[in-house]
mmCIF file of C-alpha atoms in Angstrom:
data_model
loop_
_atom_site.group_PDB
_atom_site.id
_atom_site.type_symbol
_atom_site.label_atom_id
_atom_site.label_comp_id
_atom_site.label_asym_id
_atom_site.label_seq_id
_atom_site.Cartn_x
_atom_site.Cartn_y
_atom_site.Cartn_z
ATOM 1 C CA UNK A 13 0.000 0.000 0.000
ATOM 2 C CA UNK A 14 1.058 3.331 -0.568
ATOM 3 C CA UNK A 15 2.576 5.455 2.417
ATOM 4 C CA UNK A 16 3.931 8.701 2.622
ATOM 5 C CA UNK A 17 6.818 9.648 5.273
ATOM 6 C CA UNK A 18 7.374 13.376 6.401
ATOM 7 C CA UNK A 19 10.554 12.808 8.712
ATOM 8 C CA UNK A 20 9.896 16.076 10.737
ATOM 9 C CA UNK A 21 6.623 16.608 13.018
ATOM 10 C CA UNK A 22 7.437 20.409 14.275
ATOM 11 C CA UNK A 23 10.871 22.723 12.573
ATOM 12 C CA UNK A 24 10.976 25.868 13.914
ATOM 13 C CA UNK A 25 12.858 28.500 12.449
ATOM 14 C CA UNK A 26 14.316 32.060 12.221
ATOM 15 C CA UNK A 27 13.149 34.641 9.854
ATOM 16 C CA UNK A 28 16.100 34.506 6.990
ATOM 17 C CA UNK A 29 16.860 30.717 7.611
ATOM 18 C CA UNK A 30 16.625 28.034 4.666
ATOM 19 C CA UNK A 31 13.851 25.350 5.181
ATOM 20 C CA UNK A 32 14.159 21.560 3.880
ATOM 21 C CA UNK A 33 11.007 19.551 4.717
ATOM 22 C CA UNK A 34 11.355 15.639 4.172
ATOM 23 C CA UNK A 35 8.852 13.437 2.210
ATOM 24 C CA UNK A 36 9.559 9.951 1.442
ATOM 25 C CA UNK A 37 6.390 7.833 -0.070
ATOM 26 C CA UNK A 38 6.597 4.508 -0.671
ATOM 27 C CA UNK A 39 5.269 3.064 -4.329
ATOM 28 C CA UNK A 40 7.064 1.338 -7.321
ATOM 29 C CA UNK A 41 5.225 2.816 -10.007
ATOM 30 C CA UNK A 42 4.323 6.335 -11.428
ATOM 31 C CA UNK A 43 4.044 8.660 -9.145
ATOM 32 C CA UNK A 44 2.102 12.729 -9.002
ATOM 33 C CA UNK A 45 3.531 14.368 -5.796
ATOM 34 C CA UNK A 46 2.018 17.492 -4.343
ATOM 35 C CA UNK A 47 2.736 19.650 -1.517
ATOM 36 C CA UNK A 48 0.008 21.656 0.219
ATOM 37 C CA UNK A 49 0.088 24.473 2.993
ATOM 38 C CA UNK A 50 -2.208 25.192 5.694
ATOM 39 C CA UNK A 51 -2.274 28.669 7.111
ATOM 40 C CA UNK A 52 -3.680 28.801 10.658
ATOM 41 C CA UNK A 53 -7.134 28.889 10.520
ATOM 42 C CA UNK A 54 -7.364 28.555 6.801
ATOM 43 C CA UNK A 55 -7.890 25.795 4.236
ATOM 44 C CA UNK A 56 -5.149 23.575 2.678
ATOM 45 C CA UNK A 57 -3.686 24.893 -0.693
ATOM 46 C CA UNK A 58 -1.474 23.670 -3.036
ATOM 47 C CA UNK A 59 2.136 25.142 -3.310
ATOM 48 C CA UNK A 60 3.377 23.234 -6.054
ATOM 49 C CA UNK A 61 2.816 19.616 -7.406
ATOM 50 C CA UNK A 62 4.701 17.108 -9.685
ATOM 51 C CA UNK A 63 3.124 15.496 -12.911
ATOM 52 C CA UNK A 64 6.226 14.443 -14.943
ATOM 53 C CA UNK A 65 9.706 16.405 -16.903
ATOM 54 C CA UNK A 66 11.631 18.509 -14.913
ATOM 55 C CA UNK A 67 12.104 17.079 -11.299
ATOM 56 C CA UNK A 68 12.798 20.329 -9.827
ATOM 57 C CA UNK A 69 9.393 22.043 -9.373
ATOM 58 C CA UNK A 70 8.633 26.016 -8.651
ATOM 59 C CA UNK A 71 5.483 26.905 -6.706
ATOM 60 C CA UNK A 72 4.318 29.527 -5.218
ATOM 61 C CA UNK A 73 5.806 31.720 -2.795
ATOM 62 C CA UNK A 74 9.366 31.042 -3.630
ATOM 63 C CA UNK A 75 9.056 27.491 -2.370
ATOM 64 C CA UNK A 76 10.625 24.331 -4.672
ATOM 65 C CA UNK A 77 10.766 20.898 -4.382
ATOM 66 C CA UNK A 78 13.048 18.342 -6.323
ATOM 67 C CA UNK A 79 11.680 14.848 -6.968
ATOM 68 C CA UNK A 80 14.332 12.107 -6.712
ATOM 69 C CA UNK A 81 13.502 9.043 -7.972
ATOM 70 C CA UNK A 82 15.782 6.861 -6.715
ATOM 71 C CA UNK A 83 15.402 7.863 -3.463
ATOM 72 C CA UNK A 84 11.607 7.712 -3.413
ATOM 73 C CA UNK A 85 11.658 11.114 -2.039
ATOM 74 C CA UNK A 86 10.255 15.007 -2.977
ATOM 75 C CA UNK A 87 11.608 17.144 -0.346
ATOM 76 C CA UNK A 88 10.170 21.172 -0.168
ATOM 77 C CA UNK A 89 12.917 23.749 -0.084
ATOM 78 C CA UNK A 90 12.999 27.443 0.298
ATOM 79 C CA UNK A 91 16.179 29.333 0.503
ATOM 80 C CA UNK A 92 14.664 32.275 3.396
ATOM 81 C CA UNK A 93 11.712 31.745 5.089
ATOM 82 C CA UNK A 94 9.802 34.110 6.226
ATOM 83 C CA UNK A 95 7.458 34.801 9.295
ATOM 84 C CA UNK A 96 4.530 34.605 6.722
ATOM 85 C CA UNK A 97 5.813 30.727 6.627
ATOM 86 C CA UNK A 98 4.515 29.614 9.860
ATOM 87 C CA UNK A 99 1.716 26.704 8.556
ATOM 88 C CA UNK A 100 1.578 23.006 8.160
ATOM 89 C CA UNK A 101 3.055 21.763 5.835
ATOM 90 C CA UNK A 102 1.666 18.090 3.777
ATOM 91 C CA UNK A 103 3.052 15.937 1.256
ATOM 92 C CA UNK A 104 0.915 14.095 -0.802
ATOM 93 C CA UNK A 105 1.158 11.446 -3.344
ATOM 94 C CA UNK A 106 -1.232 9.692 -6.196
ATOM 95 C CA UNK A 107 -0.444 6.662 -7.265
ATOM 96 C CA UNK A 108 -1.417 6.648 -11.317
ATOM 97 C CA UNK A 109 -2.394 3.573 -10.935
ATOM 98 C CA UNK A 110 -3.533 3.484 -7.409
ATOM 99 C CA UNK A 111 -7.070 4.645 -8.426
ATOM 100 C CA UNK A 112 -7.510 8.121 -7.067
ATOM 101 C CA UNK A 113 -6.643 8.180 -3.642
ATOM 102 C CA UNK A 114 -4.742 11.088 -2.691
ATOM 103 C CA UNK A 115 -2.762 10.165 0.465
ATOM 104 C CA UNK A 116 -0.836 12.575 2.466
ATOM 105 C CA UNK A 117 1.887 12.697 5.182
ATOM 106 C CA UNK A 118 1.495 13.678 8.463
ATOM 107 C CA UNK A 119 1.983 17.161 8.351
ATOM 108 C CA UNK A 120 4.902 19.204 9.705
ATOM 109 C CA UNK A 121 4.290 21.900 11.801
ATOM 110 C CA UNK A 122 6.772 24.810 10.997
ATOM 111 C CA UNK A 123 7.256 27.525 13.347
ATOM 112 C CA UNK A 124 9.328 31.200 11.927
ATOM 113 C CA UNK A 125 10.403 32.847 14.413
ATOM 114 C CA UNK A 126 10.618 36.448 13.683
ATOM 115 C CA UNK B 28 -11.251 31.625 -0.765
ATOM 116 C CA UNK B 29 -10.836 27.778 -2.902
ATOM 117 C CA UNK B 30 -14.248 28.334 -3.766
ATOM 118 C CA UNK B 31 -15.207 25.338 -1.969
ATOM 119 C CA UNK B 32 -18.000 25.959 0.867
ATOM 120 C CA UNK B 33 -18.568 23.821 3.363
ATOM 121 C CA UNK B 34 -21.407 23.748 5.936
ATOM 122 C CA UNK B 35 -21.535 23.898 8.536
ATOM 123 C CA UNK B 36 -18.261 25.692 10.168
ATOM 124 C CA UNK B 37 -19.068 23.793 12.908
ATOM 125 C CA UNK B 38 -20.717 21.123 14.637
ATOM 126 C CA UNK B 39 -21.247 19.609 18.347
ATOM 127 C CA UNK B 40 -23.417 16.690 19.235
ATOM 128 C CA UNK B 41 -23.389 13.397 21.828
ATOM 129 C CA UNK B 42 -22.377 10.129 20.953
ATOM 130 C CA UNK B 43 -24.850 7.723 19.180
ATOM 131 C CA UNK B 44 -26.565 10.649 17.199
ATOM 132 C CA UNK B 45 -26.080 11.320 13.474
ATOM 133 C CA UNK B 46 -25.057 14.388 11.857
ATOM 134 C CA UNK B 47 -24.764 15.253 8.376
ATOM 135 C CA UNK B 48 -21.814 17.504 6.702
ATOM 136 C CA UNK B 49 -22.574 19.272 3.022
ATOM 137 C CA UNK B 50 -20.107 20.618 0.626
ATOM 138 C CA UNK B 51 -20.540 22.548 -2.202
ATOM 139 C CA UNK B 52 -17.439 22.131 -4.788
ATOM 140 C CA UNK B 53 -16.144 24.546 -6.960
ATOM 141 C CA UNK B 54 -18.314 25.651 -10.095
ATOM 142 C CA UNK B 55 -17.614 23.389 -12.893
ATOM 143 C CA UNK B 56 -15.541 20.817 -10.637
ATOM 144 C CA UNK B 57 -17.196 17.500 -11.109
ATOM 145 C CA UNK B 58 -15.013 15.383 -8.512
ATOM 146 C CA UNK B 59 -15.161 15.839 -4.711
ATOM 147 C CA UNK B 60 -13.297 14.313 -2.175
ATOM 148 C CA UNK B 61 -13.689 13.770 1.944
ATOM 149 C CA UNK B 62 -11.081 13.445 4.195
ATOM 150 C CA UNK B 63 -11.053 13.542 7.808
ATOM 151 C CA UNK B 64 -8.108 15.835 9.920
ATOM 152 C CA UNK B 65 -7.441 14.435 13.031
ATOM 153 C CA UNK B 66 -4.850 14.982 15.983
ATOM 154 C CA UNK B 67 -3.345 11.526 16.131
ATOM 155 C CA UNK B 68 -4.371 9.968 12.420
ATOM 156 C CA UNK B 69 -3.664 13.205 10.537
ATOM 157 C CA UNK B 70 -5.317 13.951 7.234
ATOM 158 C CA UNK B 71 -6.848 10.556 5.810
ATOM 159 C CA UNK B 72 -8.737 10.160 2.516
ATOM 160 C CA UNK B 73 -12.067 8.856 3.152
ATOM 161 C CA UNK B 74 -13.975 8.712 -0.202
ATOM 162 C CA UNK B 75 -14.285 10.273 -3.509
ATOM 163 C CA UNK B 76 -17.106 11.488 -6.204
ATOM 164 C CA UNK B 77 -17.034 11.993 -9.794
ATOM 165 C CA UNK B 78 -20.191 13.052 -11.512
ATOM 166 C CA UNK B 79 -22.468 11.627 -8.864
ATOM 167 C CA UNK B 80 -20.692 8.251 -8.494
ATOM 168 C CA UNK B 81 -18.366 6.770 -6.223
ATOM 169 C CA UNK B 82 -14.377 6.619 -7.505
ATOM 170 C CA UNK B 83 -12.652 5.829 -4.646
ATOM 171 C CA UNK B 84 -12.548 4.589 -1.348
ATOM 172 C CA UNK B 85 -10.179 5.196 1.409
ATOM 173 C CA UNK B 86 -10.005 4.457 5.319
ATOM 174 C CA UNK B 87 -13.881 5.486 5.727
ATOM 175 C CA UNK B 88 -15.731 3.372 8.464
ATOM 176 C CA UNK B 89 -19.069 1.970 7.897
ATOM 177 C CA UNK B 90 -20.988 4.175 10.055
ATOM 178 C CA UNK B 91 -19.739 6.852 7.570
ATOM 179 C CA UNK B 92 -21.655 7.468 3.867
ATOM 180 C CA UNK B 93 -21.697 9.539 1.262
ATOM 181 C CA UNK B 94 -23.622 10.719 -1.622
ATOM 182 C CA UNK B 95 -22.926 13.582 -4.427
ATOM 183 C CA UNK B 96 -26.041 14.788 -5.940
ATOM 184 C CA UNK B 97 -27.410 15.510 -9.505
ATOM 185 C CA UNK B 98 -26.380 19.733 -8.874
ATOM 186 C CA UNK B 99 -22.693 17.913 -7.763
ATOM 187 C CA UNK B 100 -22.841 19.045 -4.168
ATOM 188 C CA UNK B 101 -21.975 16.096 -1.696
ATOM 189 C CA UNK B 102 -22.914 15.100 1.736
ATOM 190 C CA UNK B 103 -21.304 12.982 4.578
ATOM 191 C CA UNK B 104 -23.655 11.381 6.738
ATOM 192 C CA UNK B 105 -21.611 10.010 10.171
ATOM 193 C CA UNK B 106 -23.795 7.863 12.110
ATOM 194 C CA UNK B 107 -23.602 6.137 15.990
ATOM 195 C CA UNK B 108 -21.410 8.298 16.520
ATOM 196 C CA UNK B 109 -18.425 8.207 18.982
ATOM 197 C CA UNK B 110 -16.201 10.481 20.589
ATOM 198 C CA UNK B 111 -13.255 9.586 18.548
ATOM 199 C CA UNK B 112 -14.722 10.690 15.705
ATOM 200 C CA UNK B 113 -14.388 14.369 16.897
ATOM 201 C CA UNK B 114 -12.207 15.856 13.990
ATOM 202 C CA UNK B 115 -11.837 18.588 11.146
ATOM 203 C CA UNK B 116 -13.557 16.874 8.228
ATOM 204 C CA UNK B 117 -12.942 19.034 4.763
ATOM 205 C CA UNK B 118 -14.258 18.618 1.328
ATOM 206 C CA UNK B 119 -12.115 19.084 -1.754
ATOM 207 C CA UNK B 120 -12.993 19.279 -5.313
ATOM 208 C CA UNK B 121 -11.241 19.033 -8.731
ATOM 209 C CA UNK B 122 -11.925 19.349 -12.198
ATOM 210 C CA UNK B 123 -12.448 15.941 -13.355
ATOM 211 C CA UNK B 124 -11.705 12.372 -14.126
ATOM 212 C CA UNK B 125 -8.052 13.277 -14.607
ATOM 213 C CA UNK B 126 -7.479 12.773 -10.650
ATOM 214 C CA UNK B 127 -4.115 11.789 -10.760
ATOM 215 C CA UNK B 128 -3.367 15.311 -12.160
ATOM 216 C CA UNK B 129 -5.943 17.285 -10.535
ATOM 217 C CA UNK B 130 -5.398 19.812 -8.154
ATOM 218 C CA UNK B 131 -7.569 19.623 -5.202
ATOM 219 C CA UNK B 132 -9.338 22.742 -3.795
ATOM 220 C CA UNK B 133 -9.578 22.192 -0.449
ATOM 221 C CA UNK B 134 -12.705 23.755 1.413
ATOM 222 C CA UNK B 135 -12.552 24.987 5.287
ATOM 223 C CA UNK B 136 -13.665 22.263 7.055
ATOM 224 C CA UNK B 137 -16.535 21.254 9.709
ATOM 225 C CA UNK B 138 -15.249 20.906 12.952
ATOM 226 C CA UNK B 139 -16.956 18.098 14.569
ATOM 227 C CA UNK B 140 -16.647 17.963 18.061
ATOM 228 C CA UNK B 141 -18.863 14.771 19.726
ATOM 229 C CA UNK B 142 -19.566 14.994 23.244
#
């Protein structure tokens, strides 16, 4: 069955600081990766996602994440993070042949300290 | 604003009763999706909706149902219920059939709180 592994539960941060948040899933096949953000007390949004070509992905807000295949993984940079940051973070995968089930990661909790 | 609404914002009843939980996807978005938020399971995919029938299944108990109507809204009916069951539950919605490439638009929840 398909898992997904975000090694950190809470990162906090200063303002200025570069952020790498782990997500491992675990699925042989073709994968779509997506990572959302949830503002306190908002909904979850998508910051960026990963259909196929280049394995380094821009989304929104200056964030990136690189998709490594060999490792299974699709970790979410950003090179300064902001106060504006603080929100959960989720990783998500779909299977393409794993019907449509979304499923996500835990969640980590990031904290910017300003 | 995801243009997903959600109704209601939020919800507190006693164990054994039933409640139901309505979403309204985005216009034009034919899929929804259900997934409960809570503190120790996280977010978990409970079922999914394209054009009025169901597409997918995930960790949804069998006290839980749902239905998307003809106008493409969606309801979760949670029955007997229990006091684990006390969660955010949010509604999503997508474009189409394409769900492996579909963004989601998530909606803001119902907080269900069972006493």
């Amino acid at each position: 069955a398909q898992s997904v592994s975000q090694h950190n539960h809470h990162v906090i941060l200063s303002e200025a600081a570069s952020l790498e948040l782990g997500c491992n899933y675990s699925y042989g096949g073709t994968v779509n990766l997506f990572w959302y953000v949830q503002y306190p007390g908002q909904h979850l949004q998508l910051l960026l996602k990963y259909f196929s070509g280049d394995p380094l992905v821009k989304g929104i807000k200056g964030f990136e994440a690189e998709f490594i295949k060999s490792k299974f993984s699709f970790n979410l940079r950003k090179p300064s993070v902001q106060w504006s940051d603080t929100a959960e973070y989720f990783c998500a995968v779909n299977a393409r042949t794993g019907g449509f089930k979304t499923i996500f990661g835990a969640g980590t909790r990031l904290f910017v300290k300003a | 604003d995801s243009g997903v609404t959600q109704t209601p914002k939020h919800l507190i009843t006693a164990t054994g009763q039933r409640v139901t939980l309505r979403c309204s996807p985005r216009s034009g978005d034919l899929s929804v999706y259900w997934y409960q938020q809570s503190l120790d399971q996280g977010l978990q995919f409970l079922i999914q909706y394209y054009n009025g029938e169901e597409r997918a299944k995930g960790n949804i108990l069998e006290r839980f149902s749902a239905q998307q109507f003809p106008d493409l809204h969606s309801e979760l009916n949670l029955s007997s219920l229990e006091l684990g069951d006390s969660a955010l539950y949010f509604c999503a919605s997508s474009v189409g059939l394409a769900g492996y490439t579909d963004t989601q638009y998530f909606g803001p929840g119902t907080r269900l709180t069972v006493l």
